[in-house]
């Protein structure tokens, strides 16, 4: 019997539970690390706020803006308030390859339409029309307190940051769901994905009319505009060019009796943004140049000039070559990319004990067992997936083992159960080695996503080891 146990230990793969394997000090480190993370989740509730958060951190830590007479080896660039690249130039020439950790800072949400304000004539309530962004389950967004975040761009060009609903003294907003008493035909007869239509996702905005005389039409809507004009100096036309987003109001919290989890909005993929940024901040000056890339629009296909398909990161690397007095022509850029290694840092679906059937236990991510190394994503036979090369996969795992990082393999659900993708394939097309690497998460894309402090901390350790040793 004893021999069998020994043989099992020697020959069988066993993922390791962080809480069981780690020292008391390491467990405390995991708890301490999550404090800063929660603060970031509260301060960066959308893309622009996340970029602002990191800009402040970068300046505090002595990083220099490449576009403003930089010197030294700690560099960053921001783009359109929606992208960031953070770099430490290594000891070796950049041409020999860069180690990049890339994640996205957009999250599923409900945007306001360009022309959102209207007054419902039957109820005399002021409402806002919405258009959801990314893969949401619409029913989750009904009857829950929401905050408005975003910007107005005024006619004089001034960008006005807006945040209503996070401070206790500010109002929150709601898209009221139908009461169960009257939902029998309207909702219960329908499929869950069809029971709430996009058209029923209007936000209740206000109700007190502007009173001048009895005849004033749309007096409630007018009163909303009066209040907005007093506070922000805007008119209805300013909405047409605004970017305003509804997100769950309130702060990220500890979760679980033992406080071993973080529950909060937008952890896909801000958990990787935060952990990778902390990793580069704490990394010792590496041999190879290290970059943290924070991108936008992943949730809608990495499109546009701020998505991972855009030229931003290539342009940054070319300018970094130039800054480092290396050749930055097209050939050098291509070779640099081909010589590079990338962790596509995104979350994976951890096994949900309430829905075990959609996962395949031995290949799925388990909460609390460390960062997930995900060789491929995709659907319908790995379609549209970056399928990482075995040699690179092995290299990464060797580093994680050596640096004592808890890791596990992960896949996104059972074969043919569904699927999804990350930015890995958009980065891999430039020739770099790329593999997906990030923590597991429960309730992905829900208003409140659940992560394990063990996995958050393990992701940080994995990214740091990658920068220092890969
Ligand atoms: Mn993601
Ligand atoms: Mn996502």
Short mmCIF file of C-alpha atoms and ligand atoms in Angstrom, two decimals:
data_model
loop_
_atom_site.label_atom_id
_atom_site.label_comp_id
_atom_site.label_asym_id
_atom_site.label_seq_id
_atom_site.Cartn_x
_atom_site.Cartn_y
_atom_site.Cartn_z
CA UNK A 1 0.00 0.00 0.00
CA UNK A 2 2.78 2.36 0.91
CA UNK A 3 4.57 1.57 -2.35
CA UNK A 4 1.44 2.34 -4.32
CA UNK A 5 1.17 5.73 -2.66
CA UNK A 6 4.80 6.41 -3.49
CA UNK A 7 4.32 5.40 -7.10
CA UNK A 8 1.22 7.58 -7.37
CA UNK A 9 3.12 10.52 -5.99
CA UNK A 10 5.93 9.93 -8.43
CA UNK A 11 3.90 9.21 -11.54
CA UNK A 12 0.51 10.93 -11.33
CA UNK A 13 -0.27 14.58 -12.01
CA UNK A 14 -1.94 16.23 -9.10
CA UNK A 15 -2.89 19.90 -9.04
CA UNK A 16 -1.88 21.49 -5.76
CA UNK A 17 -4.20 23.37 -3.43
CA UNK A 18 -2.55 26.69 -2.61
CA UNK A 19 -4.05 26.82 0.88
CA UNK A 20 -2.81 23.32 1.69
CA UNK A 21 0.67 23.60 0.19
CA UNK A 22 1.67 27.15 1.11
CA UNK A 23 3.46 28.46 4.16
CA UNK A 24 1.60 30.71 6.59
CA UNK A 25 3.64 33.62 5.30
CA UNK A 26 2.70 32.90 1.70
CA UNK A 27 -0.98 32.65 2.63
CA UNK A 28 -0.74 36.01 4.35
CA UNK A 29 0.95 37.43 1.26
CA UNK A 30 -2.03 36.29 -0.80
CA UNK A 31 -4.44 38.03 1.58
CA UNK A 32 -2.37 41.22 1.71
CA UNK A 33 -2.04 41.32 -2.08
CA UNK A 34 -5.80 41.33 -2.55
CA UNK A 35 -6.21 44.58 -0.58
CA UNK A 36 -4.54 46.67 -3.28
CA UNK A 37 -6.40 44.70 -5.90
CA UNK A 38 -9.81 45.52 -4.42
CA UNK A 39 -8.83 49.19 -4.27
CA UNK A 40 -8.00 49.08 -7.98
CA UNK A 41 -11.33 47.42 -8.80
CA UNK A 42 -13.11 50.27 -7.00
CA UNK A 43 -11.09 53.03 -8.67
CA UNK A 44 -11.04 51.57 -12.17
CA UNK A 45 -14.60 50.60 -12.93
CA UNK A 46 -14.28 51.21 -16.63
CA UNK A 47 -11.52 51.39 -19.24
CA UNK A 48 -10.70 55.08 -18.86
CA UNK A 49 -10.67 54.96 -15.06
CA UNK A 50 -8.37 51.93 -15.18
CA UNK A 51 -5.93 53.79 -17.43
CA UNK A 52 -6.08 56.81 -15.10
CA UNK A 53 -5.36 54.55 -12.12
CA UNK A 54 -2.28 53.05 -13.78
CA UNK A 55 -1.02 56.42 -15.00
CA UNK A 56 -1.01 57.69 -11.42
CA UNK A 57 0.78 54.53 -10.22
CA UNK A 58 3.36 54.78 -13.01
CA UNK A 59 4.20 58.39 -12.24
CA UNK A 60 4.48 57.55 -8.53
CA UNK A 61 6.93 54.77 -9.37
CA UNK A 62 9.12 56.92 -11.60
CA UNK A 63 8.06 55.53 -14.97
CA UNK A 64 8.40 58.01 -17.79
CA UNK A 65 6.03 58.76 -20.62
CA UNK A 66 7.71 57.85 -23.90
CA UNK A 67 5.90 60.71 -25.58
CA UNK A 68 7.24 63.33 -23.15
CA UNK A 69 11.07 63.42 -23.28
CA UNK A 70 11.69 60.22 -21.39
CA UNK A 71 14.96 58.89 -20.06
CA UNK A 72 15.84 55.77 -18.11
CA UNK A 73 14.66 52.22 -18.60
CA UNK A 74 11.17 52.46 -17.11
CA UNK A 75 8.83 53.68 -19.79
CA UNK A 76 5.14 53.84 -20.55
CA UNK A 77 2.72 55.03 -23.19
CA UNK A 78 -1.00 55.68 -23.00
CA UNK A 79 -3.28 55.86 -26.00
CA UNK A 80 -6.68 57.48 -26.31
CA UNK A 81 -7.19 57.02 -22.54
CA UNK A 82 -8.00 53.38 -23.30
CA UNK A 83 -4.67 51.60 -23.82
CA UNK A 84 -1.49 51.43 -21.81
CA UNK A 85 1.90 49.86 -22.37
CA UNK A 86 4.37 49.66 -19.50
CA UNK A 87 7.97 48.65 -20.17
CA UNK A 88 11.22 47.93 -18.42
CA UNK A 89 14.04 47.86 -20.93
CA UNK A 90 16.18 44.83 -20.17
CA UNK A 91 19.92 44.24 -20.27
CA UNK A 92 19.84 42.49 -23.64
CA UNK A 93 18.97 44.20 -26.94
CA UNK A 94 15.21 44.48 -27.45
CA UNK A 95 15.68 42.76 -30.81
CA UNK A 96 16.45 39.53 -28.98
CA UNK A 97 12.83 39.43 -27.88
CA UNK A 98 10.44 40.90 -25.35
CA UNK A 99 8.49 39.19 -22.60
CA UNK A 100 4.97 40.61 -22.75
CA UNK A 101 2.01 40.07 -20.45
CA UNK A 102 -1.15 41.26 -22.21
CA UNK A 103 -4.61 41.67 -20.71
CA UNK A 104 -7.78 43.65 -21.33
CA UNK A 105 -9.34 46.36 -19.18
CA UNK A 106 -12.80 46.47 -20.75
CA UNK A 107 -15.59 44.45 -19.16
CA UNK A 108 -19.16 43.61 -20.14
CA UNK A 109 -21.48 46.48 -19.25
CA UNK A 110 -24.57 48.39 -20.35
CA UNK A 111 -23.88 51.57 -22.31
CA UNK A 112 -26.28 54.47 -22.73
CA UNK A 113 -27.46 54.97 -26.29
CA UNK A 114 -26.24 58.10 -28.06
CA UNK A 115 -29.67 59.64 -27.71
CA UNK A 116 -30.74 58.14 -24.39
CA UNK A 117 -33.14 60.53 -22.69
CA UNK A 118 -36.88 60.19 -23.04
CA UNK A 119 -40.06 60.60 -21.09
CA UNK A 120 -42.58 57.78 -21.01
CA UNK A 121 -45.92 59.44 -21.68
CA UNK A 122 -47.99 56.80 -19.85
CA UNK A 123 -46.06 56.84 -16.59
CA UNK A 124 -44.54 60.32 -16.78
CA UNK A 125 -41.19 58.88 -15.82
CA UNK A 126 -37.85 60.03 -17.23
CA UNK A 127 -35.86 57.15 -18.73
CA UNK A 128 -32.55 56.35 -20.41
CA UNK A 129 -32.24 54.01 -23.38
CA UNK A 130 -29.36 51.53 -23.29
CA UNK A 131 -27.31 49.28 -25.55
CA UNK A 132 -25.40 46.47 -23.87
CA UNK A 133 -21.68 45.89 -24.48
CA UNK A 134 -20.17 42.40 -24.59
CA UNK A 135 -21.54 39.05 -23.53
CA UNK A 136 -23.99 39.70 -20.72
CA UNK A 137 -26.88 37.64 -19.39
CA UNK A 138 -29.45 40.42 -19.53
CA UNK A 139 -31.55 39.20 -16.61
CA UNK A 140 -28.61 39.70 -14.23
CA UNK A 141 -28.66 43.43 -14.87
CA UNK A 142 -32.30 43.96 -13.94
CA UNK A 143 -33.36 45.30 -10.54
CA UNK A 144 -29.85 45.88 -9.28
CA UNK A 145 -28.25 49.21 -8.31
CA UNK A 146 -26.21 50.71 -11.13
CA UNK A 147 -23.79 53.62 -11.34
CA UNK A 148 -23.12 55.78 -14.41
CA UNK A 149 -19.48 56.22 -15.42
CA UNK A 150 -18.05 57.90 -18.49
CA UNK A 151 -17.28 61.14 -20.23
CA UNK A 152 -18.96 64.02 -21.95
CA UNK A 153 -16.89 65.88 -24.52
CA UNK A 154 -18.13 69.45 -24.42
CA UNK A 155 -18.32 71.72 -27.42
CA UNK A 156 -15.13 73.51 -26.36
CA UNK A 157 -13.30 70.17 -26.39
CA UNK A 158 -13.23 69.78 -22.64
CA UNK A 159 -13.55 66.17 -21.51
CA UNK A 160 -15.80 65.91 -18.49
CA UNK A 161 -15.49 62.82 -16.32
CA UNK A 162 -18.76 61.59 -14.90
CA UNK A 163 -19.34 59.18 -12.05
CA UNK A 164 -22.73 59.00 -10.35
CA UNK A 165 -23.68 56.32 -7.88
CA UNK A 166 -20.48 55.19 -6.18
CA UNK A 167 -20.56 57.62 -3.27
CA UNK A 168 -23.14 56.74 -0.61
CA UNK A 169 -24.68 60.19 -0.95
CA UNK A 170 -25.16 59.89 -4.68
CA UNK A 171 -28.21 58.29 -6.27
CA UNK A 172 -28.01 54.93 -8.02
CA UNK A 173 -30.06 53.78 -10.99
CA UNK A 174 -32.08 50.72 -11.88
CA UNK A 175 -33.61 48.86 -14.82
CA UNK A 176 -36.63 47.39 -13.04
CA UNK A 177 -37.46 43.76 -13.76
CA UNK A 178 -40.98 42.45 -14.09
CA UNK A 179 -42.65 41.22 -10.92
CA UNK A 180 -43.07 37.41 -10.77
CA UNK A 181 -46.83 37.84 -10.35
CA UNK A 182 -47.11 39.15 -13.92
CA UNK A 183 -44.19 37.37 -15.55
CA UNK A 184 -46.07 34.18 -16.41
CA UNK A 185 -46.55 34.88 -20.11
CA UNK A 186 -44.14 37.74 -20.69
CA UNK A 187 -41.08 35.91 -19.32
CA UNK A 188 -41.67 32.39 -17.97
CA UNK A 189 -42.81 30.95 -21.28
CA UNK A 190 -39.62 32.11 -22.99
CA UNK A 191 -36.05 30.83 -23.10
CA UNK A 192 -33.86 32.42 -20.46
CA UNK A 193 -31.79 34.25 -23.08
CA UNK A 194 -34.90 35.74 -24.66
CA UNK A 195 -36.97 36.54 -21.59
CA UNK A 196 -35.43 40.00 -21.24
CA UNK A 197 -35.22 41.98 -24.46
CA UNK A 198 -32.74 44.78 -25.04
CA UNK A 199 -35.73 47.11 -25.43
CA UNK A 200 -36.86 46.45 -21.87
CA UNK A 201 -33.52 47.57 -20.46
CA UNK A 202 -34.37 51.24 -20.00
CA UNK A 203 -33.09 52.93 -16.87
CA UNK A 204 -35.44 54.85 -14.58
CA UNK A 205 -33.77 58.26 -14.51
CA UNK A 206 -36.09 60.75 -12.80
CA UNK A 207 -39.71 61.59 -12.02
CA UNK A 208 -40.15 65.20 -10.84
CA UNK A 209 -41.47 67.45 -13.63
CA UNK A 210 -40.41 71.01 -14.32
CA UNK A 211 -43.52 73.01 -13.51
CA UNK A 212 -44.29 76.23 -15.33
CA UNK A 213 -47.81 75.63 -16.47
CA UNK A 214 -50.04 72.58 -16.83
CA UNK A 215 -49.36 72.29 -20.54
CA UNK A 216 -45.59 71.78 -20.47
CA UNK A 217 -44.94 68.59 -22.49
CA UNK A 218 -42.14 66.21 -21.44
CA UNK A 219 -41.65 68.25 -18.29
CA UNK A 220 -39.89 65.36 -16.52
CA UNK A 221 -37.32 64.97 -19.28
CA UNK A 222 -36.88 68.75 -19.30
CA UNK A 223 -36.24 68.72 -15.58
CA UNK A 224 -33.55 66.06 -16.01
CA UNK A 225 -31.85 68.27 -18.58
CA UNK A 226 -32.10 71.27 -16.23
CA UNK A 227 -30.42 69.29 -13.42
CA UNK A 228 -27.69 68.04 -15.78
CA UNK A 229 -27.13 71.52 -17.13
CA UNK A 230 -26.78 72.93 -13.62
CA UNK A 231 -24.31 70.24 -12.60
CA UNK A 232 -22.28 69.68 -15.78
CA UNK A 233 -23.13 72.60 -18.06
CA UNK A 234 -24.32 70.22 -20.76
CA UNK A 235 -27.31 70.06 -23.10
CA UNK A 236 -29.05 67.07 -24.67
CA UNK A 237 -26.83 67.35 -27.74
CA UNK A 238 -23.79 66.58 -25.56
CA UNK A 239 -25.20 63.11 -24.94
CA UNK A 240 -24.88 62.36 -28.65
CA UNK A 241 -21.08 62.34 -28.46
CA UNK A 242 -20.74 61.03 -24.91
CA UNK A 243 -19.47 57.65 -23.70
CA UNK A 244 -21.60 56.75 -20.70
CA UNK A 245 -21.72 53.32 -19.15
CA UNK A 246 -23.77 51.59 -16.49
CA UNK A 247 -21.84 49.34 -14.13
CA UNK A 248 -22.85 47.74 -10.83
CA UNK A 249 -22.68 50.38 -8.09
CA UNK A 250 -20.53 49.69 -5.07
CA UNK A 251 -17.23 48.27 -4.04
CA UNK A 252 -15.43 44.94 -4.42
CA UNK A 253 -15.69 42.85 -1.26
CA UNK A 254 -14.12 39.91 0.48
CA UNK A 255 -16.25 36.83 0.07
CA UNK A 256 -16.56 33.54 1.95
CA UNK A 257 -16.52 32.99 5.69
CA UNK A 258 -12.74 32.66 5.62
CA UNK A 259 -12.49 35.71 3.30
CA UNK A 260 -10.56 33.61 0.80
CA UNK A 261 -12.34 35.13 -2.22
CA UNK A 262 -12.81 38.51 -3.86
CA UNK A 263 -16.28 39.31 -5.18
CA UNK A 264 -16.46 42.25 -7.54
CA UNK A 265 -17.35 43.66 -10.93
CA UNK A 266 -15.06 43.50 -13.97
CA UNK A 267 -12.51 41.03 -12.65
CA UNK A 268 -12.48 39.61 -16.19
CA UNK A 269 -9.95 40.86 -16.99
CA UNK A 270 -8.87 43.55 -14.57
CA UNK A 271 -7.51 40.83 -12.31
CA UNK A 272 -4.83 40.20 -14.93
CA UNK A 273 -4.28 43.91 -15.58
CA UNK A 274 -3.60 44.53 -11.90
CA UNK A 275 -1.50 41.42 -11.24
CA UNK A 276 0.65 41.95 -14.35
CA UNK A 277 1.22 45.63 -13.53
CA UNK A 278 2.25 44.75 -9.95
CA UNK A 279 4.51 42.05 -11.39
CA UNK A 280 6.41 44.47 -13.61
CA UNK A 281 6.60 47.02 -10.78
CA UNK A 282 8.18 44.43 -8.48
CA UNK A 283 10.33 42.61 -11.05
CA UNK A 284 14.09 42.96 -10.81
CA UNK A 285 15.64 44.52 -13.92
CA UNK A 286 15.24 41.62 -16.31
CA UNK A 287 17.60 40.27 -18.95
CA UNK A 288 14.97 40.73 -21.63
CA UNK A 289 12.74 43.76 -22.02
CA UNK A 290 9.43 43.35 -20.20
CA UNK A 291 6.12 44.86 -21.29
CA UNK A 292 2.68 44.96 -19.71
CA UNK A 293 0.05 45.65 -22.36
CA UNK A 294 -3.44 46.71 -21.30
CA UNK A 295 -5.92 46.66 -24.13
CA UNK A 296 -9.56 47.55 -24.74
CA UNK A 297 -12.50 46.08 -26.72
CA UNK A 298 -11.68 42.41 -26.02
CA UNK A 299 -15.28 41.79 -25.08
CA UNK A 300 -16.47 42.86 -28.53
CA UNK A 301 -13.80 41.13 -30.60
CA UNK A 302 -10.67 43.24 -30.00
CA UNK A 303 -11.79 45.65 -32.73
CA UNK A 304 -11.09 49.33 -33.31
CA UNK A 305 -8.00 51.41 -32.73
CA UNK A 306 -7.85 50.50 -29.04
CA UNK A 307 -8.41 46.73 -29.41
CA UNK A 308 -5.70 44.09 -29.60
CA UNK A 309 -6.02 43.94 -33.39
CA UNK A 310 -4.87 47.57 -33.57
CA UNK A 311 -1.37 48.81 -34.30
CA UNK A 312 -0.82 50.27 -30.83
CA UNK A 313 1.51 47.64 -29.36
CA UNK A 314 3.54 47.22 -32.57
CA UNK A 315 3.99 50.97 -32.80
CA UNK A 316 5.06 51.09 -29.14
CA UNK A 317 7.64 48.35 -29.66
CA UNK A 318 9.03 50.09 -32.77
CA UNK A 319 9.38 53.32 -30.80
CA UNK A 320 10.96 51.43 -27.93
CA UNK A 321 13.58 50.01 -30.31
CA UNK A 322 14.31 53.54 -31.51
CA UNK A 323 14.43 54.87 -27.95
CA UNK A 324 16.95 52.15 -27.08
CA UNK A 325 19.14 53.17 -30.06
CA UNK A 326 18.35 49.98 -31.93
CA UNK A 327 17.22 49.65 -35.52
CA UNK A 328 13.46 50.16 -35.66
CA UNK A 329 12.84 49.40 -39.33
CA UNK A 330 10.14 46.97 -40.39
CA UNK A 331 12.53 44.00 -40.49
CA UNK A 332 13.80 44.68 -36.95
CA UNK A 333 10.27 45.06 -35.65
CA UNK A 334 9.24 41.76 -37.26
CA UNK A 335 12.24 39.94 -35.86
CA UNK A 336 11.67 41.42 -32.41
CA UNK A 337 8.10 40.14 -32.44
CA UNK A 338 9.10 36.71 -33.69
CA UNK A 339 11.70 36.51 -30.92
CA UNK A 340 9.16 37.56 -28.27
CA UNK A 341 7.17 35.56 -25.72
CA UNK A 342 3.71 36.53 -24.60
CA UNK A 343 1.44 35.51 -21.77
CA UNK A 344 -2.09 36.31 -22.89
CA UNK A 345 -3.32 37.10 -19.41
CA UNK A 346 -7.02 36.41 -19.18
CA UNK A 347 -9.34 34.58 -16.84
CA UNK A 348 -10.63 31.05 -17.34
CA UNK A 349 -13.88 29.44 -16.19
CA UNK A 350 -13.37 27.66 -12.88
CA UNK A 351 -15.58 24.67 -12.06
CA UNK A 352 -18.87 25.90 -10.71
CA UNK A 353 -20.08 23.37 -8.11
CA UNK A 354 -23.68 24.27 -8.98
CA UNK A 355 -23.11 23.46 -12.65
CA UNK A 356 -20.48 20.70 -12.74
CA UNK A 357 -21.83 19.19 -15.96
CA UNK A 358 -20.49 21.90 -18.27
CA UNK A 359 -16.92 21.26 -17.14
CA UNK A 360 -14.62 18.29 -17.51
CA UNK A 361 -13.16 18.01 -14.05
CA UNK A 362 -9.65 16.83 -14.84
CA UNK A 363 -9.05 19.53 -17.44
CA UNK A 364 -10.90 22.41 -15.83
CA UNK A 365 -9.62 25.13 -13.52
CA UNK A 366 -10.25 24.68 -9.80
CA UNK A 367 -10.51 27.78 -7.60
CA UNK A 368 -7.64 28.00 -5.13
CA UNK A 369 -5.26 25.75 -7.08
CA UNK A 370 -3.24 28.53 -8.68
CA UNK A 371 -2.88 30.26 -12.02
CA UNK A 372 -4.25 28.45 -15.06
CA UNK A 373 -2.10 27.65 -18.08
CA UNK A 374 -4.56 27.39 -20.94
CA UNK A 375 -3.01 25.90 -24.07
CA UNK A 376 -6.03 26.59 -26.26
CA UNK A 377 -9.47 28.19 -26.19
CA UNK A 378 -11.94 28.39 -29.08
CA UNK A 379 -15.00 26.28 -29.85
CA UNK A 380 -16.17 23.63 -32.28
CA UNK A 381 -12.84 21.79 -32.48
CA UNK A 382 -10.50 24.51 -31.12
CA UNK A 383 -11.75 26.81 -33.88
CA UNK A 384 -10.43 30.41 -33.71
CA UNK A 385 -7.96 29.45 -30.99
CA UNK A 386 -4.28 30.15 -30.53
CA UNK A 387 -3.07 26.65 -29.75
CA UNK A 388 0.22 27.25 -27.91
CA UNK A 389 3.28 25.23 -28.88
CA UNK A 390 4.29 22.39 -26.55
CA UNK A 391 7.86 23.67 -26.26
CA UNK A 392 6.72 27.09 -25.06
CA UNK A 393 4.14 25.53 -22.77
CA UNK A 394 6.86 23.37 -21.22
CA UNK A 395 9.18 26.34 -20.84
CA UNK A 396 6.59 28.34 -18.91
CA UNK A 397 5.67 25.44 -16.63
CA UNK A 398 9.33 24.77 -15.90
CA UNK A 399 9.74 28.38 -14.74
CA UNK A 400 6.59 28.23 -12.59
CA UNK A 401 7.74 25.01 -10.93
CA UNK A 402 11.18 26.43 -10.27
CA UNK A 403 9.77 29.64 -8.82
CA UNK A 404 7.29 27.76 -6.66
CA UNK A 405 4.16 29.16 -8.33
CA UNK A 406 0.93 27.19 -7.93
CA UNK A 407 -0.36 26.44 -11.41
CA UNK A 408 -2.81 24.13 -13.12
CA UNK A 409 -3.95 23.46 -16.65
CA UNK A 410 -7.28 24.83 -17.77
CA UNK A 411 -9.82 24.54 -20.55
CA UNK A 412 -12.97 26.55 -21.12
CA UNK A 413 -15.64 23.95 -20.39
CA UNK A 414 -16.38 20.53 -21.81
CA UNK A 415 -15.74 19.93 -25.50
CA UNK A 416 -18.67 21.28 -27.54
CA UNK A 417 -20.32 22.75 -24.45
CA UNK A 418 -19.69 26.28 -25.72
CA UNK A 419 -16.37 28.09 -25.77
CA UNK A 420 -14.75 31.46 -26.19
CA UNK A 421 -11.53 33.23 -27.03
CA UNK A 422 -8.93 35.68 -25.82
CA UNK A 423 -6.52 38.12 -27.43
CA UNK A 424 -3.89 35.34 -27.70
CA UNK A 425 -4.50 34.72 -31.39
CA UNK A 426 -4.27 38.39 -32.34
CA UNK A 427 -0.86 38.65 -30.71
CA UNK A 428 0.37 35.29 -31.99
CA UNK A 429 -0.15 36.28 -35.62
CA UNK A 430 2.95 38.48 -35.36
CA UNK A 431 5.07 35.42 -34.71
CA UNK A 432 5.63 35.51 -30.96
CA UNK A 433 5.13 32.47 -28.76
CA UNK A 434 1.84 33.00 -26.93
CA UNK A 435 -0.02 31.08 -24.25
CA UNK A 436 -3.06 31.97 -22.15
CA UNK A 437 -2.29 32.32 -18.47
CA UNK A 438 -4.57 33.70 -15.74
CA UNK A 439 -6.73 32.84 -12.75
CA UNK A 440 -9.96 30.88 -12.78
CA UNK A 441 -13.17 32.76 -12.05
CA UNK A 442 -16.73 31.86 -11.07
CA UNK A 443 -19.67 33.68 -12.58
CA UNK A 444 -17.63 35.16 -15.43
CA UNK A 445 -19.35 38.20 -17.00
CA UNK A 446 -21.84 38.40 -14.12
CA UNK A 447 -22.15 41.69 -12.26
CA UNK A 448 -20.18 40.19 -9.41
CA UNK A 449 -17.45 37.74 -10.33
CA UNK A 450 -15.74 35.50 -7.79
CA UNK A 451 -11.98 34.91 -7.69
CA UNK A 452 -9.74 33.18 -5.16
CA UNK A 453 -7.08 35.21 -3.39
CA UNK A 454 -4.79 32.20 -3.91
CA UNK A 455 -5.18 32.42 -7.68
CA UNK A 456 -4.88 36.22 -7.82
CA UNK A 457 -1.61 36.02 -5.92
CA UNK A 458 -0.40 33.02 -7.96
CA UNK A 459 -1.08 34.96 -11.18
CA UNK A 460 1.02 37.85 -9.87
CA UNK A 461 3.82 35.43 -9.00
CA UNK A 462 3.59 33.76 -12.41
CA UNK A 463 3.85 37.05 -14.31
CA UNK A 464 6.76 38.20 -12.15
CA UNK A 465 8.60 34.91 -12.70
CA UNK A 466 7.95 35.21 -16.42
CA UNK A 467 9.48 38.70 -16.58
CA UNK A 468 12.48 37.71 -14.52
CA UNK A 469 13.24 34.24 -15.87
CA UNK A 470 11.68 33.61 -19.29
MN1 LIG B 1 -11.38 38.17 -20.61
MN1 LIG B 2 -14.77 38.27 -20.99
#
